[in-house]
Coordinates of C-alpha atoms in Angstrom, one line a residue:
X1 CA -79.2 24.2 -29.1
X2 CA -75.4 23.0 -29.8
X3 CA -75.3 20.0 -32.6
X4 CA -73.7 16.9 -31.4
X5 CA -72.5 14.2 -33.5
X6 CA -74.6 11.1 -32.5
X7 CA -75.2 7.8 -33.8
X8 CA -77.9 5.3 -33.1
X9 CA -76.3 1.9 -33.9
X10 CA -79.6 0.1 -33.3
X11 CA -80.8 2.1 -36.4
X12 CA -78.5 0.7 -38.6
X13 CA -76.3 -2.7 -39.5
X14 CA -73.8 -4.0 -37.2
X15 CA -71.7 -4.7 -40.3
X16 CA -70.9 -1.4 -42.5
X17 CA -69.3 -0.8 -45.5
X18 CA -67.8 2.0 -47.2
X19 CA -65.1 3.7 -49.7
X20 CA -63.4 5.2 -47.1
X21 CA -62.8 4.3 -43.4
X22 CA -61.3 7.3 -41.2
X23 CA -59.9 6.0 -37.8
X24 CA -59.6 9.4 -35.5
X25 CA -62.1 12.1 -35.3
X26 CA -59.9 14.9 -34.7
X27 CA -59.5 18.0 -37.1
X28 CA -57.4 16.3 -39.4
X29 CA -59.8 13.0 -39.7
X30 CA -62.9 15.0 -39.7
X31 CA -61.4 17.3 -42.7
X32 CA -60.6 14.2 -44.6
X33 CA -64.0 13.4 -43.7
X34 CA -65.7 16.3 -45.0
X35 CA -63.7 16.9 -48.2
X36 CA -64.2 13.1 -49.3
X37 CA -68.0 12.9 -48.4
X38 CA -68.6 16.4 -50.5
X39 CA -66.9 14.7 -53.3
X40 CA -69.5 11.9 -53.3
X41 CA -67.4 9.2 -51.3
X42 CA -69.1 6.9 -48.9
X43 CA -67.3 7.5 -45.4
X44 CA -67.4 6.0 -42.0
X45 CA -65.5 7.5 -39.5
X46 CA -64.7 6.1 -35.9
X47 CA -63.8 7.9 -33.0
X48 CA -62.7 6.4 -29.6
X49 CA -64.3 9.0 -27.4
X50 CA -65.9 12.5 -29.0
X51 CA -64.9 14.0 -32.2
X52 CA -62.5 16.9 -31.4
X53 CA -62.3 16.1 -27.6
X54 CA -58.2 15.0 -27.8
X55 CA -55.4 16.7 -29.0
X56 CA -57.5 18.6 -31.6
X57 CA -59.7 20.1 -28.5
X58 CA -57.4 20.4 -25.7
X59 CA -54.8 22.5 -27.6
X60 CA -53.9 26.4 -27.3
X61 CA -55.8 27.5 -30.3
X62 CA -53.0 29.0 -32.0
X63 CA -53.6 29.3 -35.6
X64 CA -49.9 30.5 -36.9
X65 CA -47.6 29.7 -39.8
X66 CA -44.7 31.4 -38.1
X67 CA -42.1 29.3 -36.5
X68 CA -42.9 26.3 -38.4
X69 CA -40.1 24.3 -40.6
X70 CA -39.9 25.5 -43.9
X71 CA -41.1 21.8 -45.0
X72 CA -44.5 22.6 -43.5
X73 CA -45.1 25.9 -44.8
X74 CA -46.6 24.7 -48.2
X75 CA -49.2 23.1 -45.9
X76 CA -49.6 25.8 -43.7
X77 CA -50.3 28.3 -46.7
X78 CA -52.9 25.7 -47.9
X79 CA -54.3 25.8 -44.6
X80 CA -54.5 29.3 -44.3
X81 CA -56.7 29.5 -47.2
X82 CA -59.2 27.0 -45.6
X83 CA -59.0 29.0 -42.6
X84 CA -60.0 32.1 -44.4
X85 CA -63.4 30.6 -45.4
X86 CA -63.9 28.7 -42.2
X87 CA -67.5 29.8 -41.6
X88 CA -68.6 28.8 -45.1
X89 CA -66.9 25.4 -44.9
X90 CA -68.1 24.2 -41.3
X91 CA -71.2 26.6 -40.4
X92 CA -69.4 28.7 -37.7
X93 CA -66.9 31.0 -37.2
X94 CA -65.1 29.2 -34.2
X95 CA -64.0 32.4 -32.7
X96 CA -61.2 32.4 -35.5
X97 CA -59.4 35.9 -35.8
X98 CA -56.5 36.9 -37.8
X99 CA -55.2 38.7 -34.7
X100 CA -51.4 38.4 -36.0
X101 CA -49.0 36.1 -34.0
X102 CA -45.8 37.9 -32.3
X103 CA -42.9 35.9 -31.4
X104 CA -40.8 37.3 -28.8
X105 CA -37.1 37.8 -28.5
X106 CA -35.6 38.1 -24.9
X107 CA -31.9 38.1 -26.1
X108 CA -30.0 39.5 -29.0
X109 CA -29.2 35.7 -30.1
X110 CA -33.1 35.1 -30.1
X111 CA -33.7 38.3 -32.4
X112 CA -30.9 36.9 -34.7
X113 CA -32.8 33.7 -35.0
X114 CA -36.2 35.6 -35.7
X115 CA -34.5 37.5 -38.5
X116 CA -32.9 34.6 -40.0
X117 CA -36.3 32.7 -39.9
X118 CA -37.9 35.8 -41.5
X119 CA -35.3 35.6 -44.4
X120 CA -36.0 32.0 -44.7
X121 CA -39.6 32.1 -44.9
X122 CA -39.8 34.9 -47.1
X123 CA -40.4 32.9 -50.6
X124 CA -43.7 31.5 -48.9
X125 CA -45.1 35.2 -48.1
X126 CA -45.9 35.1 -44.4
X127 CA -45.2 38.7 -44.6
X128 CA -43.3 38.6 -41.3
X129 CA -42.3 42.2 -39.8
X130 CA -39.4 42.4 -37.3
X131 CA -39.9 45.0 -34.5
X132 CA -37.4 46.0 -32.1
X133 CA -36.3 49.3 -30.2
X134 CA -38.3 52.5 -29.7
X135 CA -40.9 50.8 -32.2
X136 CA -41.4 48.0 -29.9
X137 CA -42.0 50.2 -26.9
X138 CA -44.2 52.6 -28.7
X139 CA -46.3 49.6 -30.2
X140 CA -46.1 47.0 -27.1
X141 CA -46.5 49.2 -24.1
X142 CA -47.8 46.1 -22.4
X143 CA -44.8 44.1 -22.8
X144 CA -42.4 43.7 -19.8
X145 CA -38.9 45.1 -19.8
X146 CA -37.0 41.7 -20.6
X147 CA -38.3 41.6 -24.4
X148 CA -35.9 43.1 -26.7
X149 CA -37.9 42.5 -30.0
X150 CA -40.1 39.9 -31.8
X151 CA -41.3 38.9 -35.2
X152 CA -45.0 39.7 -36.0
X153 CA -46.8 37.3 -38.5
X154 CA -49.9 39.8 -39.3
X155 CA -52.4 37.3 -40.7
X156 CA -51.5 34.5 -38.3
X157 CA -54.0 34.3 -35.7
X158 CA -56.2 32.2 -32.9
X159 CA -59.5 30.3 -32.7
X160 CA -61.3 28.2 -30.2
X161 CA -60.3 24.5 -30.8
X162 CA -63.5 23.4 -28.5
X163 CA -65.9 24.9 -31.0
X164 CA -63.9 24.4 -34.3
X165 CA -63.0 20.6 -34.2
X166 CA -66.2 19.4 -33.3
X167 CA -67.7 21.3 -36.0
X168 CA -65.6 19.9 -38.5
X169 CA -67.3 16.3 -37.6
X170 CA -70.6 18.1 -37.7
X171 CA -70.1 19.3 -41.1
X172 CA -68.7 16.1 -42.5
X173 CA -71.9 14.3 -41.1
X174 CA -74.2 17.1 -42.9
X175 CA -72.2 16.1 -46.2
X176 CA -73.3 12.6 -45.9
X177 CA -70.2 11.1 -43.7
X178 CA -71.3 8.3 -41.1
X179 CA -69.4 9.4 -37.7
X180 CA -69.4 7.2 -34.9
X181 CA -68.5 8.2 -31.7
X182 CA -67.3 6.2 -28.5
X183 CA -66.2 3.5 -30.8
X184 CA -62.6 2.1 -30.6
X185 CA -60.9 -0.1 -33.0
X186 CA -59.7 -3.6 -31.7
X187 CA -58.5 -5.4 -35.0
X188 CA -57.7 -4.1 -38.5
X189 CA -56.3 -5.9 -41.4
X190 CA -56.4 -6.4 -45.3
X191 CA -57.8 -9.4 -46.6
X192 CA -56.9 -9.1 -50.2
X193 CA -59.8 -7.2 -51.4
X194 CA -60.7 -4.7 -48.7
X195 CA -59.6 -3.2 -45.5
X196 CA -61.4 -5.0 -42.4
X197 CA -61.6 -3.3 -38.9
X198 CA -63.4 -4.7 -35.9
X199 CA -64.3 -2.0 -33.4
X200 CA -66.1 -1.7 -30.2
X201 CA -69.2 0.7 -29.8
X202 CA -70.0 2.0 -26.1
X203 CA -73.8 2.3 -26.0
X204 CA -76.1 3.1 -23.2
X205 CA -76.8 -0.8 -22.9
X206 CA -73.1 -1.7 -22.8
X207 CA -70.5 -2.8 -25.6
X208 CA -71.4 -3.8 -29.0
X209 CA -69.2 -5.4 -31.9
X210 CA -69.1 -3.6 -35.1
X211 CA -67.3 -4.6 -38.5
X212 CA -66.2 -2.3 -41.1
X213 CA -65.0 -3.0 -44.7
X214 CA -63.7 -0.3 -46.7
X215 CA -61.6 0.1 -50.0
X216 CA -59.3 2.8 -48.3
X217 CA -58.3 3.4 -44.8
X218 CA -57.2 6.5 -43.2
X219 CA -55.1 6.4 -40.2
X220 CA -55.8 9.7 -38.0
X221 CA -55.9 8.3 -34.7
X222 CA -53.8 10.8 -33.2
X223 CA -51.4 9.8 -30.1
X224 CA -52.7 6.1 -30.6
X225 CA -52.1 5.9 -34.4
X226 CA -48.8 4.3 -33.9
X227 CA -50.8 1.2 -32.8
X228 CA -52.7 1.1 -36.1
X229 CA -49.8 1.6 -38.1
X230 CA -47.7 -1.0 -36.0
X231 CA -50.8 -3.4 -37.2
X232 CA -49.6 -3.1 -40.9
X233 CA -46.0 -3.6 -40.0
X234 CA -45.0 0.1 -39.9
X235 CA -43.8 0.6 -36.2
X236 CA -42.8 4.2 -35.6
X237 CA -41.1 5.8 -32.6
X238 CA -44.3 7.6 -31.4
X239 CA -44.4 8.8 -27.8
X240 CA -47.0 11.1 -25.8
X241 CA -46.7 14.8 -24.7
X242 CA -49.0 16.5 -22.2
X243 CA -49.3 20.3 -22.6
X244 CA -49.7 22.4 -19.7
X245 CA -52.5 24.7 -20.1
X246 CA -54.3 27.3 -17.8
X247 CA -56.7 30.4 -18.4
X248 CA -57.3 33.5 -16.4
X249 CA -60.5 35.1 -15.3
X250 CA -61.7 37.8 -17.7
X251 CA -59.5 41.3 -17.5
X252 CA -59.8 44.4 -19.5
X253 CA -58.6 43.7 -23.2
X254 CA -55.2 44.6 -23.7
X255 CA -53.3 42.2 -25.8
X256 CA -54.0 42.3 -29.5
X257 CA -51.9 39.5 -30.7
X258 CA -51.2 35.7 -30.0
X259 CA -47.9 35.4 -28.5
X260 CA -44.9 32.9 -28.4
X261 CA -41.3 33.2 -27.4
X262 CA -38.3 32.1 -29.6
X263 CA -36.9 29.0 -27.9
X264 CA -40.5 28.0 -26.3
X265 CA -41.3 28.0 -22.6
X266 CA -44.6 30.2 -22.7
X267 CA -47.3 31.2 -25.1
X268 CA -50.4 33.3 -24.5
X269 CA -53.3 34.8 -26.1
X270 CA -56.4 36.9 -24.9
X271 CA -60.2 36.1 -26.2
X272 CA -62.7 38.7 -26.6
X273 CA -64.3 38.0 -23.5
X274 CA -61.2 39.3 -21.5
X275 CA -59.8 35.5 -20.5
X276 CA -55.7 35.0 -21.1
X277 CA -55.2 31.7 -22.3
X278 CA -51.6 30.5 -21.7
X279 CA -49.5 27.6 -21.6
X280 CA -46.0 26.2 -20.9
X281 CA -44.4 23.2 -19.5
X282 CA -45.6 19.9 -19.5
X283 CA -48.7 17.9 -17.5
X284 CA -48.4 14.6 -16.6
X285 CA -50.3 11.0 -17.7
X286 CA -52.7 9.4 -15.5
X287 CA -53.0 6.5 -17.9
X288 CA -52.6 6.2 -21.6
X289 CA -56.0 8.2 -22.3
X290 CA -55.6 10.9 -19.7
X291 CA -53.5 13.7 -18.5
X292 CA -53.5 16.6 -16.1
X293 CA -51.8 19.7 -15.6
X294 CA -48.9 19.7 -13.4
X295 CA -49.3 22.0 -10.4
X296 CA -45.3 22.7 -10.3
X297 CA -45.2 23.5 -13.9
X298 CA -48.4 25.9 -13.5
X299 CA -46.3 27.5 -10.5
X300 CA -43.3 27.8 -12.6
X301 CA -45.4 29.4 -15.7
X302 CA -46.8 32.1 -13.7
X303 CA -43.9 34.5 -12.8
X304 CA -42.9 33.9 -16.4
X305 CA -46.1 35.2 -17.7
X306 CA -46.1 38.3 -15.1
X307 CA -42.5 39.1 -16.4
X308 CA -43.8 39.3 -20.1
X309 CA -47.2 40.7 -19.3
X310 CA -47.5 42.7 -16.1
X311 CA -50.9 43.2 -16.6
X312 CA -51.3 39.6 -15.3
X313 CA -49.9 40.4 -11.9
X314 CA -52.8 39.2 -9.3
X315 CA -55.1 37.9 -11.9
X316 CA -56.6 34.7 -11.0
X317 CA -56.4 31.4 -12.9
X318 CA -59.8 29.8 -13.0
X319 CA -59.0 26.6 -14.9
X320 CA -55.9 24.5 -15.9
X321 CA -56.0 21.3 -18.3
X322 CA -53.8 19.0 -20.2
X323 CA -54.4 16.4 -22.8
X324 CA -52.5 13.7 -24.8
X325 CA -50.8 14.3 -27.8
X326 CA -48.6 12.4 -30.3
X327 CA -45.1 13.1 -31.0
X328 CA -42.2 11.9 -33.2
X329 CA -38.7 12.5 -32.5
X330 CA -37.9 15.0 -35.3
X331 CA -40.9 16.9 -34.2
X332 CA -42.6 16.3 -38.0
X333 CA -45.7 14.7 -38.8
X334 CA -46.4 11.5 -40.9
X335 CA -48.6 12.5 -43.6
X336 CA -48.9 10.3 -46.7
X337 CA -49.3 6.8 -48.2
X338 CA -48.5 3.9 -46.3
X339 CA -45.1 2.1 -47.2
X340 CA -46.3 -1.5 -46.8
X341 CA -49.9 -1.4 -48.0
X342 CA -51.6 0.1 -50.9
X343 CA -54.8 2.0 -50.1
X344 CA -53.6 2.9 -46.5
X345 CA -52.6 6.4 -45.5
X346 CA -51.5 8.3 -42.4
X347 CA -52.1 11.5 -40.9
X348 CA -50.6 11.5 -37.3
X349 CA -48.1 12.9 -34.8
X350 CA -48.5 16.5 -35.5
X351 CA -46.5 17.2 -32.3
X352 CA -48.7 19.7 -30.5
X353 CA -48.8 21.8 -33.7
X354 CA -51.4 20.2 -35.9
X355 CA -54.4 22.7 -35.3
X356 CA -53.4 25.3 -37.8
X357 CA -52.4 22.7 -40.5
X358 CA -54.9 20.1 -39.6
X359 CA -57.7 21.3 -42.3
X360 CA -55.1 21.0 -45.0
X361 CA -53.6 17.9 -43.9
X362 CA -57.3 16.2 -44.3
X363 CA -57.6 17.7 -47.5
X364 CA -54.2 16.1 -48.7
X365 CA -55.3 12.8 -47.2
X366 CA -58.6 13.2 -49.4
X367 CA -56.6 14.3 -52.4
X368 CA -54.4 11.0 -52.0
X369 CA -57.4 8.6 -51.7
X370 CA -59.2 10.2 -54.7
X371 CA -56.3 11.2 -57.0
X372 CA -53.5 9.3 -55.8
X373 CA -51.5 12.2 -55.4
X374 CA -51.3 15.8 -53.8
X375 CA -50.3 19.1 -55.2
X376 CA -48.7 20.1 -51.7
X377 CA -45.0 18.5 -51.4
X378 CA -45.4 16.0 -48.3
X379 CA -42.3 13.6 -49.0
X380 CA -40.6 15.2 -45.9
X381 CA -43.5 13.5 -43.7
X382 CA -43.6 10.0 -45.3
X383 CA -43.3 7.1 -42.9
X384 CA -40.6 5.7 -44.6
X385 CA -38.2 7.9 -43.1
X386 CA -38.6 5.7 -40.1
X387 CA -38.2 2.5 -41.9
X388 CA -35.0 2.2 -43.8
X389 CA -34.2 -1.1 -43.1
X390 CA -36.8 -3.1 -45.1
X391 CA -38.1 -2.4 -48.7
X392 CA -41.6 -2.2 -49.5
X393 CA -41.5 -5.6 -51.4
X394 CA -40.6 -7.6 -48.3
X395 CA -44.0 -6.9 -47.4
X396 CA -47.2 -8.9 -48.5
X397 CA -50.3 -8.1 -46.2
X398 CA -52.8 -9.4 -48.6
X399 CA -52.7 -13.0 -47.4
X400 CA -52.2 -12.3 -43.7
X401 CA -54.8 -12.5 -41.1
X402 CA -56.2 -9.2 -39.3
X403 CA -53.7 -8.1 -36.3
X404 CA -55.1 -7.0 -33.1
X405 CA -54.6 -3.5 -31.9
X406 CA -53.2 -3.8 -28.4

């Protein structure tokens, strides 16, 4: 039977204390919880829904370093090592395979951009191979004629996010973390000695109030993390994005690599069962918590997919989906210490590209909590980049009351 993270609140107190409180049960928060629990820290993690059910579970499943900004590559390389030992870490393989990631060029300008990136990323050891001309046609007979070349990162890969992300939570729970699902934070603050969070737990009998106190607080609340940051006077220009995803019926296996396109617009991969997962365009929000794929965007995506991969002609789409992802204007995450409150750490805003680096981001947050530093350079991801007008000294939260999360 598949293990689920469960909590019987009647078996424990309505007031909890911890060394570290984590808000958000996606792959970043649960990775942090796992690392901290294995190090002997007392961890409580609150998740408003089910762990791994939001952006960490609805994403495409690409496990790629290629195409990331250079500032993200040290983090991506650390994550690459974590993914290599995934089965030992979380107890399942999560359908993770190092299939390779091939980024396609549809023009000479696209190919030049891929060549430039290959050179720029060379110091990080991605091992990118450029493929074009006759070699392209020999090695990729399944490609449509619109493609002129591409760049292959042989050790990038793919995995099933619906398996991997919940498994991090289950592993954290086995390591001793207290995971509480269907528990939404309502108020958060710092009273001078500890962080205090009031949350609302949904149970079979209704709703129940839960109070948690902790020495450290990690904000990994995904698309809703901006609200928690704002409670500590760290407003950031967050906005939501909604991926447009689809999966086909199983067809004979033909696609060895996960594919992307220079400039975006479409991405696809084929799993061992034969289904092809593809995405492109945007879904739409139903409300702040839910999103759906767009009929128009799906119809626009399909002819592009057939142009690139003629084998998809006449293949049936069997499911479409979307979700809510947190974005920032510069398409870089926020990862690191708060600029206003000691003991508060942020890890959010991964802009639809957090699945591969998520396990490393969680470890970095755990490093910051335990050691006050990380060996991975993360200055580029500081929340301070959005707060240039007010110095840290202007804030004194120790004497302030708790603030509501609206």
